[in-house]
Amino acid sequence: MSASTSSAAGPSLATGPGRISDFTSSIRIRLREPARLRNVELPLLLFAIGLSIGAMALVQLGAQGQFDEGMLALPAALGGLALVGHIILRVTAPGADPFLLPIATVLNGIGIAEISRLDIAKPRLGWEALAVKQVVFSAIAMILAFIVLAAFRNIRVLSRYRYIAMFVGIALLLLPMAFKPINGAQVWVTIGGINFQPGELAKIALAVFFAGYLVTARDSLSIIGRRLGPLQFPRARDLGPILIVWVVAMGVLVVQRDLGTSLLYFGLFLVMIYVATARLSWVVLGMTLFIGGALIASQTLGYVNGRFVTWLDAFSNAQYTADRGSYQVVQGLFGLADGGLIGTGLGQGRPDIVPVAESDFIIPSLGEELGLIGLFAILGLYLLMVSRGLRIGHLGDDDFGRLLGVGLSFVIALQTFIVVGGVTRVIPLTGLTTPFLAAGGSSLVANWIIVALLLRLSDGIRPARFPGGLQ
Amino acid sequence: MSDLVLLVLRIGFLLLLWVFVFAIVYALRSDLFGQRARKKDGAAAASPFPSSPMSAAPVAAAGAASAVTAPVSSAPSTPPPTGGRPGANTARRLVITSGPREGTELELPGEQLAIGRSSESGLVIRDDYTSTHHARLMLWNDQWVVQDLDSTNGTFLDGQRVTLPTPVPLDTPVTIGQTTFELRR
């Protein structure tokens, strides 16, 4: 024992001077830029809350010609919770991205306003009103997200539980099999009268698993087997994982009769493997597999075939009048056409003609009442949100966080594309929810947790590397 | 409530929605179009070589040293500091033998050299395959040692991926991303 070890800190100094130095340097950075990003977030968040309340007020004015102050409490409650989130961010993640929370809040608020507009048209009152339920679900989702934000100070911990995440994801996917299908798709769990779509949460678990798995497997998956023209194909023995994911995706398609979920999971895996290995051949291979599988399914499975026919032949009279035909999608298109460039105005259209306008068809409802201009603003908000997520992934410090950031933000992008593409007849209509806008608790919970994870990831990025564009 | 007021309100709402979108775009403008402040010191650190290698390189290296040398110099595992007097067989120069900046030379600093995409690095390599803090060269017992800092695409010494801090012999190619360099006396 020499004199240098006489202090209590001696041993730790001897083993980890690097760590202590890293620690102090990060403190220095924190002090230099106290809460600059949060000070950018606050005005944007207040703006977002104002827009949510304004949308609700316009719905009231347009549909009823008068204010119902009670209804304005719904977006106000959402805004209050968002402000709580802002304070939590100030305390636990001052370096987090300043744009995600305002964007998610405004999308959620516009969704509540439009759902409330459909409530007025039906009419659904009191606790029957879907907008009230949506606010309750938003509150639950945001509180869960804040718990995730405060509990997971280090996302990297999640990579240790990648196989647990895999089993959780698969279990969540299989869970609805034990319950009876709703609207033909077996993706629901009904407990005590509350319907829940566990597949929504499965996408987070699977993104965690894919990220953890690909970090360890990327090297072998990047090895080039055979060249075919400009593409470098992987070795046959490395095809195992993609085939397994393909089988799972096809299983979801065949057994649960849910094309959208199947496409979402497979697309997520493809993008993450592409980001991990930088080999375009994986994408080509995967797209070929999926399109091949989907084409075979469309020929053999009545349900998938029906979706394809309603997509390609939507305007034929036979399809329009058929049971489970194209009535819904065509009415949505009529609504969009009626909205035109600037829309009919919130509360002044007839979005309620479309069946289930508040969940699957919230985009045509908004398109009808806000017009092309409003719809593009909403799509622009999604674009900004996804671009922030991809940037968080791009700038991340560790491979797991980078892959997870890319995967989570891509899930939002792909889901938005599948929904908007479905209702505008770009791709066959599938039963997915529009993130943050559509009525549905499970979707809100999943997407708010995704936002929380992205916020946590962005806080871990050193400020020198993550200026946030705010200099 | 007259129709005219409603019309004004609903167009106002659309306008505000777009103002919100553009407020966010404005706030992250330097992300999209680059930052003036960052560009300036980025340029200084990124291209010290072509114009005046001798003058600019030590500046960049000094920046890197202040950022990361502290732990190394105080670490007990480090051999006694060699000061500024490396042995006869110690490399003094770093020569880029292939890559975008092929042919450039850099005087090695006293103790260590950070390599990566970060503008704090002593040797800035900016390509798709380089991590922000990719690797570092350290002087241990008069011998330069390369350590991979958990980079995404790896550091290769004579074609072998470096996992542990590995001594770099003279005139042996070290590959980072698309850049290969050698240490010379």
XYZ file of C-alpha atoms in Angstrom:
656
model
C 0.000 0.000 0.000
C 1.559 3.221 -1.068
C 0.529 6.688 -0.135
C -1.490 7.094 -3.261
C -3.997 4.424 -2.241
C -4.648 5.947 1.146
C -7.683 7.812 -0.121
C -10.887 5.877 -0.657
C -10.936 6.769 -4.319
C -7.505 5.269 -4.863
C -8.466 1.889 -6.334
C -11.069 3.267 -8.683
C -8.658 5.927 -9.838
C -6.126 3.247 -10.566
C -8.507 1.148 -12.610
C -10.519 3.727 -14.398
C -8.927 7.106 -14.922
C -10.321 7.122 -18.406
C -13.817 6.675 -17.168
C -13.528 9.426 -14.602
C -12.117 11.748 -17.191
C -14.939 10.938 -19.624
C -17.385 11.616 -16.856
C -15.973 14.998 -15.989
C -15.733 16.032 -19.613
C -19.395 15.228 -20.150
C -20.246 17.327 -17.111
C -18.315 20.209 -18.571
C -20.323 19.995 -21.761
C -23.597 19.886 -19.851
C -22.724 23.010 -17.938
C -21.676 24.879 -21.010
C -24.979 24.312 -22.777
C -27.504 24.084 -19.996
C -30.825 23.543 -21.720
C -30.499 25.173 -25.079
C -32.394 22.392 -26.833
C -35.167 22.482 -24.253
C -35.524 26.220 -24.740
C -36.087 25.548 -28.424
C -38.602 22.849 -27.579
C -40.779 24.928 -25.272
C -42.071 27.511 -27.807
C -42.614 24.782 -30.390
C -44.515 22.743 -27.838
C -46.690 25.707 -26.875
C -47.341 26.277 -30.591
C -48.295 22.600 -30.949
C -50.689 22.806 -28.006
C -52.194 25.971 -29.486
C -52.737 24.197 -32.810
C -54.397 21.241 -31.049
C -56.764 23.520 -29.149
C -57.376 25.578 -32.290
C -58.261 22.462 -34.272
C -60.748 21.423 -31.602
C -62.271 24.928 -31.504
C -62.645 24.927 -35.287
C -64.334 21.517 -35.144
C -66.802 22.911 -32.606
C -67.460 26.041 -34.649
C -67.689 24.226 -37.969
C -69.920 21.371 -36.881
C -72.082 23.059 -34.246
C -71.643 26.770 -34.807
C -70.737 27.309 -31.170
C -68.101 26.549 -28.573
C -68.434 23.773 -26.097
C -65.772 24.741 -23.567
C -65.858 21.271 -22.071
C -64.521 19.774 -25.270
C -61.622 22.234 -25.358
C -60.459 20.551 -22.154
C -59.507 17.464 -24.200
C -56.654 19.010 -26.191
C -55.796 21.123 -23.135
C -55.333 17.932 -21.109
C -53.097 16.555 -23.848
C -51.119 19.784 -23.842
C -50.765 19.690 -20.070
C -49.291 16.210 -20.232
C -46.960 17.262 -23.043
C -45.721 20.087 -20.810
C -45.154 17.576 -18.025
C -43.116 15.610 -20.552
C -41.160 18.742 -21.364
C -40.294 19.203 -17.683
C -39.299 15.539 -17.377
C -37.039 16.023 -20.383
C -35.459 19.066 -18.772
C -34.587 16.985 -15.734
C -33.698 13.592 -17.177
C -32.681 14.222 -20.780
C -31.733 17.862 -21.357
C -29.824 17.004 -24.517
C -32.702 15.197 -26.223
C -34.045 16.162 -29.606
C -36.295 19.243 -29.289
C -38.630 18.477 -32.203
C -40.026 15.012 -31.510
C -42.256 15.974 -28.591
C -43.929 18.986 -30.313
C -44.514 17.009 -33.526
C -46.015 14.039 -31.698
C -48.179 16.401 -29.632
C -49.588 18.271 -32.620
C -50.335 15.044 -34.521
C -52.030 13.580 -31.462
C -53.998 16.812 -30.957
C -55.181 17.020 -34.556
C -56.183 13.359 -34.309
C -58.266 14.068 -31.208
C -59.961 17.029 -32.925
C -60.874 14.955 -35.981
C -62.102 12.035 -33.877
C -64.213 14.479 -31.894
C -65.588 15.792 -35.181
C -66.672 12.239 -36.086
C -68.193 11.859 -32.613
C -70.353 14.909 -33.303
C -71.505 13.443 -36.624
C -72.466 10.017 -35.250
C -73.307 11.294 -32.544
C -71.398 9.737 -29.664
C -71.692 11.551 -26.357
C -70.108 11.481 -22.929
C -67.880 8.493 -22.257
C -69.082 6.920 -25.486
C -67.215 9.634 -27.366
C -64.122 8.199 -28.975
C -62.320 11.514 -28.546
C -62.639 11.229 -24.780
C -61.304 7.679 -24.914
C -58.529 8.856 -27.201
C -57.473 11.475 -24.643
C -57.495 8.858 -21.900
C -55.409 6.533 -24.078
C -53.071 9.405 -24.939
C -52.626 10.114 -21.247
C -51.845 6.455 -20.522
C -49.489 6.301 -23.505
C -47.662 9.492 -22.554
C -47.308 8.464 -18.926
C -45.893 5.104 -20.025
C -43.541 6.915 -22.378
C -42.371 9.221 -19.593
C -41.769 6.192 -17.375
C -39.669 4.642 -20.151
C -37.812 7.933 -20.517
C -37.082 8.212 -16.804
C -36.386 4.510 -16.211
C -34.061 3.743 -19.122
C -31.154 6.104 -18.676
C -29.032 3.919 -20.907
C -30.686 2.337 -23.915
C -27.699 0.071 -24.484
C -28.895 -2.041 -21.585
C -31.692 -3.213 -23.849
C -29.238 -4.965 -26.161
C -28.569 -7.487 -23.386
C -32.193 -8.525 -23.472
C -32.413 -8.999 -27.220
C -33.527 -12.618 -27.050
C -36.063 -11.804 -24.351
C -37.270 -9.057 -26.683
C -37.567 -11.626 -29.457
C -39.706 -13.946 -27.334
C -41.822 -11.045 -26.090
C -42.318 -9.883 -29.676
C -43.327 -13.328 -30.920
C -45.575 -13.879 -27.902
C -47.287 -10.563 -28.537
C -47.773 -11.575 -32.164
C -49.217 -14.957 -31.244
C -51.380 -13.713 -28.378
C -54.366 -12.664 -30.532
C -54.664 -16.231 -31.835
C -56.335 -17.102 -28.556
C -59.066 -14.519 -29.140
C -61.745 -14.252 -31.748
C -61.109 -12.130 -34.836
C -62.557 -8.631 -35.248
C -63.358 -7.484 -38.786
C -61.680 -10.557 -40.219
C -58.239 -9.818 -38.808
C -57.013 -11.814 -35.861
C -54.890 -9.090 -34.312
C -56.952 -8.184 -31.266
C -56.901 -9.180 -27.628
C -60.091 -8.529 -25.700
C -59.833 -8.359 -21.931
C -62.747 -7.012 -19.943
C -64.280 -5.296 -22.932
C -61.110 -3.432 -23.812
C -59.629 -4.298 -27.179
C -55.902 -4.233 -27.481
C -53.669 -4.817 -30.480
C -50.498 -6.408 -29.076
C -48.895 -6.403 -32.524
C -48.342 -2.666 -32.118
C -46.080 -3.253 -29.138
C -44.450 -6.216 -30.862
C -42.883 -3.853 -33.349
C -40.844 -2.198 -30.587
C -39.774 -5.548 -29.153
C -38.793 -6.779 -32.603
C -36.878 -3.585 -33.384
C -34.903 -4.096 -30.150
C -34.263 -7.719 -31.084
C -33.235 -6.963 -34.664
C -30.867 -4.215 -33.486
C -29.276 -6.421 -30.825
C -29.009 -9.381 -33.153
C -27.663 -7.486 -36.164
C -24.934 -5.788 -34.115
C -23.490 -9.224 -33.392
C -24.288 -10.814 -36.742
C -23.478 -7.981 -39.111
C -19.984 -9.201 -39.886
C -21.023 -12.631 -41.106
C -24.060 -11.184 -42.871
C -21.823 -8.740 -44.758
C -19.650 -11.460 -46.243
C -20.059 -11.606 -49.979
C -20.899 -14.958 -51.478
C -21.580 -14.582 -55.161
C -21.630 -11.613 -57.460
C -24.464 -11.208 -59.903
C -24.053 -8.166 -62.072
C -23.765 -5.104 -59.837
C -25.103 -6.960 -56.795
C -23.067 -8.899 -54.275
C -25.174 -11.649 -52.810
C -24.625 -13.111 -49.364
C -23.580 -16.699 -48.795
C -26.325 -19.311 -48.803
C -25.535 -20.312 -45.211
C -26.229 -16.761 -44.005
C -29.750 -16.808 -45.386
C -31.199 -18.405 -42.242
C -32.321 -15.255 -40.388
C -34.002 -13.613 -43.368
C -35.846 -16.835 -44.166
C -37.043 -17.132 -40.576
C -38.328 -13.556 -40.569
C -39.945 -14.176 -43.945
C -41.693 -17.284 -42.626
C -42.939 -15.323 -39.602
C -44.180 -12.508 -41.839
C -45.943 -14.966 -44.134
C -47.364 -16.714 -41.077
C -48.849 -13.427 -39.878
C -50.295 -12.925 -43.343
C -51.820 -16.394 -43.643
C -52.913 -17.124 -40.091
C -53.798 -13.671 -38.776
C -54.937 -12.401 -42.160
C -53.159 -9.112 -41.687
C -51.212 -7.916 -44.723
C -50.193 -4.594 -43.162
C -48.567 -6.039 -40.044
C -46.790 -8.637 -42.130
C -45.411 -5.965 -44.466
C -44.430 -3.762 -41.513
C -42.337 -6.399 -39.735
C -40.670 -7.664 -42.854
C -39.898 -4.128 -44.049
C -38.448 -3.303 -40.631
C -36.132 -6.295 -40.791
C -35.043 -5.503 -44.347
C -34.179 -1.905 -43.543
C -32.275 -2.823 -40.416
C -30.264 -5.537 -42.152
C -29.533 -3.097 -44.973
C -28.369 -0.426 -42.551
C -26.289 -2.952 -40.609
C -24.528 -4.520 -43.589
C -24.774 -1.851 -46.323
C -25.547 -4.612 -48.829
C -28.322 -3.745 -51.272
C -28.595 -7.414 -52.166
C -30.414 -8.094 -48.880
C -33.118 -5.634 -49.887
C -33.409 -7.112 -53.386
C -33.520 -10.614 -51.940
C -36.080 -9.692 -49.292
C -38.329 -7.747 -51.652
C -38.304 -10.665 -54.074
C -39.213 -13.073 -51.288
C -41.981 -10.869 -49.932
C -43.527 -9.890 -53.247
C -43.341 -13.521 -54.357
C -45.009 -14.651 -51.147
C -47.641 -11.932 -51.350
C -48.430 -12.802 -54.985
C -48.809 -16.491 -54.144
C -50.972 -15.535 -51.173
C -53.090 -13.278 -53.379
C -53.778 -16.205 -55.680
C -54.487 -18.801 -53.024
C -55.927 -16.915 -50.041
C -59.387 -15.486 -50.535
C -58.778 -12.669 -48.072
C -55.585 -11.395 -49.710
C -57.066 -11.862 -53.147
C -60.059 -9.759 -52.100
C -57.748 -6.970 -50.971
C -55.959 -7.021 -54.311
C -59.184 -6.952 -56.330
C -60.644 -4.054 -54.305
C -57.387 -2.233 -54.840
C -57.074 -2.702 -58.595
C -60.748 -2.619 -59.482
C -62.073 -0.257 -56.831
C -64.441 1.728 -58.997
C -66.346 -1.171 -60.554
C -69.946 -1.350 -59.451
C -69.639 -4.983 -58.378
C -66.751 -4.179 -56.047
C -68.391 -1.003 -54.754
C -71.556 -2.777 -53.702
C -69.953 -6.033 -52.567
C -69.712 -6.986 -48.917
C -66.145 -6.127 -47.791
C -65.767 -4.513 -51.187
C -64.294 -1.190 -52.144
C -67.080 0.976 -50.687
C -64.855 2.195 -47.852
C -61.822 3.106 -49.914
C -63.917 4.709 -52.665
C -65.840 6.802 -50.144
C -62.512 7.869 -48.708
C -61.383 8.939 -52.172
C -64.650 10.821 -52.723
C -64.020 12.573 -49.428
C -60.509 13.543 -50.475
C -61.846 14.808 -53.812
C -64.518 16.814 -52.011
C -61.860 18.388 -49.823
C -59.877 19.602 -52.789
C -57.024 21.983 -52.210
C -58.001 23.782 -49.001
C -60.624 21.377 -47.670
C -64.161 21.865 -46.543
C -62.971 23.200 -43.194
C -62.838 21.307 -39.915
C -66.318 20.196 -38.905
C -67.857 21.114 -42.242
C -67.254 18.014 -44.369
C -68.970 14.633 -44.309
C -66.104 12.326 -43.277
C -68.545 10.211 -41.272
C -69.853 8.552 -44.457
C -66.705 6.418 -44.585
C -66.901 3.353 -42.330
C -64.435 3.390 -39.394
C -63.330 6.874 -40.393
C -61.832 7.505 -36.959
C -59.175 4.774 -37.107
C -58.153 3.340 -40.472
C -59.581 6.237 -42.466
C -58.534 9.208 -40.375
C -56.289 10.379 -43.224
C -59.139 10.725 -45.758
C -61.219 12.425 -43.047
C -58.473 14.959 -42.449
C -57.860 15.256 -46.170
C -61.503 16.090 -46.705
C -61.635 18.763 -44.033
C -58.126 20.219 -44.293
C -57.621 19.648 -48.009
C -54.445 18.769 -49.841
C -52.645 21.667 -48.175
C -53.485 20.455 -44.689
C -52.766 16.817 -45.508
C -49.362 17.734 -46.881
C -48.600 19.673 -43.701
C -49.425 16.519 -41.727
C -47.279 14.377 -44.018
C -44.549 17.016 -43.668
C -44.724 16.604 -39.896
C -44.280 12.848 -40.282
C -41.369 13.510 -42.610
C -39.712 15.792 -40.060
C -40.283 13.304 -37.266
C -38.806 10.434 -39.265
C -35.882 12.535 -40.456
C -35.068 13.450 -36.851
C -35.229 9.773 -35.918
C -32.941 8.750 -38.765
C -30.544 11.529 -37.819
C -30.509 10.311 -34.226
C -29.708 6.861 -35.583
C -27.035 8.253 -37.875
C -25.265 10.220 -35.157
C -25.560 7.603 -32.438
C -22.538 6.587 -30.402
C -22.937 2.848 -30.401
C -24.071 0.412 -33.040
C -27.024 -0.889 -31.085
C -28.422 2.585 -30.515
C -27.854 3.537 -34.123
C -29.657 0.502 -35.469
C -32.468 0.903 -32.958
C -32.908 4.582 -33.825
C -33.069 3.843 -37.532
C -35.408 0.885 -36.996
C -37.836 2.742 -34.740
C -38.075 5.793 -36.962
C -38.424 3.624 -40.039
C -41.353 1.816 -38.402
C -43.175 5.151 -38.171
C -42.303 5.978 -41.777
C -43.329 2.594 -43.152
C -46.538 2.489 -41.156
C -47.505 5.951 -42.391
C -46.696 4.912 -45.947
C -48.738 1.707 -45.693
C -51.756 3.559 -44.300
C -51.643 6.597 -46.577
C -50.754 4.422 -49.561
C -53.650 2.130 -48.726
C -56.312 4.819 -48.488
C -55.068 6.590 -51.620
C -54.877 3.327 -53.637
C -51.131 3.370 -54.112
C -50.903 -0.078 -52.510
C -53.638 -2.510 -51.390
C -55.572 -1.322 -48.342
C -54.392 -2.937 -45.121
C -55.523 -2.630 -41.566
C -52.820 -0.537 -39.926
C -53.296 2.549 -37.794
C -51.943 5.976 -38.645
C -49.348 6.779 -35.979
C -50.638 9.318 -33.391
C -53.686 10.319 -35.456
C -55.899 7.240 -35.512
C -58.190 6.260 -32.665
C -56.709 3.315 -30.805
C -54.955 2.843 -27.502
C -52.371 0.256 -28.478
C -51.135 2.307 -31.393
C -50.787 5.413 -29.219
C -48.927 3.524 -26.500
C -46.522 1.991 -29.016
C -45.815 5.228 -30.846
C -45.348 7.338 -27.723
C -42.915 4.739 -26.404
C -41.061 4.937 -29.720
C -40.824 8.713 -29.256
C -39.546 8.190 -25.698
C -36.874 5.755 -26.909
C -35.789 8.146 -29.673
C -35.623 11.011 -27.166
C -33.507 8.894 -24.849
C -31.212 7.872 -27.712
C -30.775 11.481 -28.808
C -29.852 12.550 -25.279
C -26.986 10.077 -25.293
C -25.384 11.736 -28.289
C -22.590 14.068 -27.282
C -23.552 17.701 -27.930
C -20.452 18.225 -30.046
C -21.848 15.671 -32.450
C -25.483 16.596 -32.090
C -25.781 20.323 -32.503
C -29.422 19.921 -33.424
C -28.803 22.648 -35.948
C -29.236 25.331 -33.384
C -26.087 27.364 -33.484
C -70.920 32.697 -36.841
C -70.807 33.883 -40.406
C -69.421 31.798 -43.225
C -66.825 34.432 -43.954
C -65.380 34.261 -40.437
C -65.273 30.466 -40.658
C -63.510 30.644 -44.005
C -60.927 33.039 -42.611
C -60.467 30.853 -39.527
C -59.994 27.654 -41.503
C -57.505 29.208 -43.901
C -55.776 30.723 -40.896
C -55.530 27.252 -39.343
C -53.927 25.823 -42.475
C -51.499 28.723 -42.500
C -50.611 28.165 -38.855
C -50.099 24.458 -39.525
C -47.561 25.327 -42.190
C -45.992 27.992 -39.987
C -45.452 25.226 -37.445
C -43.831 22.998 -40.064
C -41.574 25.809 -41.215
C -40.764 26.839 -37.641
C -39.293 23.384 -37.150
C -37.503 23.501 -40.496
C -36.140 26.930 -39.577
C -34.942 25.677 -36.198
C -33.010 22.849 -37.812
C -31.868 24.877 -40.817
C -28.192 24.453 -40.078
C -28.750 20.689 -40.079
C -30.000 20.970 -43.607
C -27.683 23.599 -44.982
C -24.615 23.224 -42.772
C -23.341 25.460 -40.033
C -21.156 28.436 -40.544
C -19.293 28.078 -37.260
C -18.763 24.362 -37.615
C -17.752 24.623 -41.235
C -14.944 26.981 -40.334
C -13.131 24.843 -37.806
C -14.181 21.721 -39.709
C -12.326 23.015 -42.739
C -9.253 23.770 -40.674
C -9.165 20.315 -39.194
C -10.290 18.482 -42.296
C -7.684 19.683 -44.719
C -4.531 20.541 -42.868
C -2.463 18.656 -45.384
C -2.575 19.986 -48.929
C -1.691 23.586 -48.214
C 0.674 23.562 -45.270
C 1.073 20.195 -43.586
C 3.752 21.309 -41.168
C 1.888 24.249 -39.688
C -1.660 22.943 -39.533
C -1.086 19.388 -38.380
C 0.314 20.198 -34.949
C -2.645 22.484 -34.291
C -5.099 19.723 -35.077
C -3.060 17.253 -33.094
C -2.949 19.569 -30.125
C -6.723 19.825 -30.211
C -6.971 16.061 -30.197
C -4.484 15.773 -27.396
C -6.400 18.114 -25.137
C -9.533 16.082 -25.793
C -8.295 12.596 -25.056
C -4.748 12.445 -23.784
C -5.524 13.107 -20.149
C -6.604 9.560 -19.263
C -3.685 7.993 -21.053
C -1.019 10.144 -19.520
C -2.280 9.505 -15.999
C -2.986 5.805 -16.518
C -0.649 3.644 -14.459
C -0.554 1.040 -17.220
C 1.127 3.561 -19.481
C 4.888 3.312 -19.467
C 6.864 6.279 -18.186
C 6.241 9.201 -20.482
C 8.686 9.244 -23.307
C 8.603 13.001 -23.458
C 9.611 14.372 -26.792
C 12.508 11.938 -27.257
C 11.251 8.873 -29.080
C 13.787 6.125 -29.641
C 15.688 5.623 -32.818
C 13.229 3.103 -34.185
C 10.119 5.064 -33.359
C 8.043 6.320 -36.258
C 7.852 10.086 -36.543
C 5.721 10.518 -39.636
C 2.409 9.208 -40.880
C 2.117 8.850 -44.657
C -1.198 8.255 -46.370
C -0.530 5.678 -49.057
C -3.991 5.358 -50.551
C -7.360 7.002 -50.294
C -8.662 10.469 -51.122
C -5.653 12.201 -49.544
C -3.014 9.856 -50.878
C 0.488 11.185 -50.593
C -0.045 13.541 -47.686
C 2.224 13.361 -44.700
C 1.644 14.204 -41.065
C 4.157 14.668 -38.264
C 3.158 12.339 -35.439
C 2.426 14.159 -32.187
C 4.169 13.433 -28.896
C 1.888 10.904 -27.303
C -1.160 10.044 -29.300
C -3.191 10.769 -32.385
C -6.946 10.466 -32.601
C -8.339 9.278 -35.912
C -11.936 9.606 -37.029
C -14.592 11.667 -38.682
C -14.814 14.077 -35.748
C -13.190 17.410 -36.391
C -11.478 17.042 -33.003
C -9.391 14.209 -34.398
C -5.744 14.727 -35.154
C -6.232 12.878 -38.411
C -9.651 13.566 -39.848
C -10.892 10.925 -42.279
C -14.313 11.657 -43.689
C -15.878 8.826 -45.636
C -18.872 6.539 -45.270
C -16.875 3.847 -43.524
C -15.259 5.885 -40.785
C -16.715 6.318 -37.340
C -16.644 9.627 -35.515
C -14.053 8.408 -33.026
C -12.652 5.566 -35.044
C -9.240 4.678 -33.675
C -6.202 6.150 -32.049
C -2.481 5.754 -32.225
C -0.665 5.802 -28.911
C 3.014 5.811 -28.098
C 3.788 2.988 -25.660
C 7.432 2.218 -24.830
C 8.669 4.021 -27.915
C 6.314 1.916 -30.006
C 3.232 3.218 -31.772
C 0.179 1.158 -30.936
C -3.128 1.341 -32.797
C -6.322 0.938 -30.838
C -9.703 0.560 -32.490
C -12.296 2.623 -30.604
C -15.141 0.179 -31.232
C -15.575 1.523 -34.734
C -18.347 0.283 -36.994
C -16.247 -0.857 -39.900
C -13.030 -1.663 -38.124
C -9.391 -0.799 -38.324
C -7.132 -3.103 -40.269
C -3.424 -3.584 -39.656
C -1.816 -5.300 -42.622
C -5.220 -6.695 -43.592
C -6.035 -8.055 -40.115
C -8.847 -6.449 -38.138
C -7.537 -4.849 -34.972
C -9.442 -5.844 -31.851
C -6.865 -5.179 -29.138
C -4.315 -2.375 -29.038
C -1.722 -3.683 -31.472
C 1.809 -2.419 -32.124
C 2.237 -0.899 -35.567
C 5.556 -1.831 -37.181
C 7.181 0.652 -39.516
C 6.020 0.693 -43.140
C 2.996 -1.512 -42.410
C -0.329 -0.497 -43.955
C -3.106 0.500 -41.567
C -6.526 0.789 -43.208
C -9.401 2.881 -41.900
C -12.375 3.209 -44.214
C -11.010 3.948 -47.645
C -7.781 5.410 -46.341
C -4.548 3.483 -45.836
C -1.531 4.945 -44.098
C 1.873 3.791 -42.936
C 4.112 4.961 -40.157
C 7.611 5.969 -41.216
C 10.668 7.151 -39.394
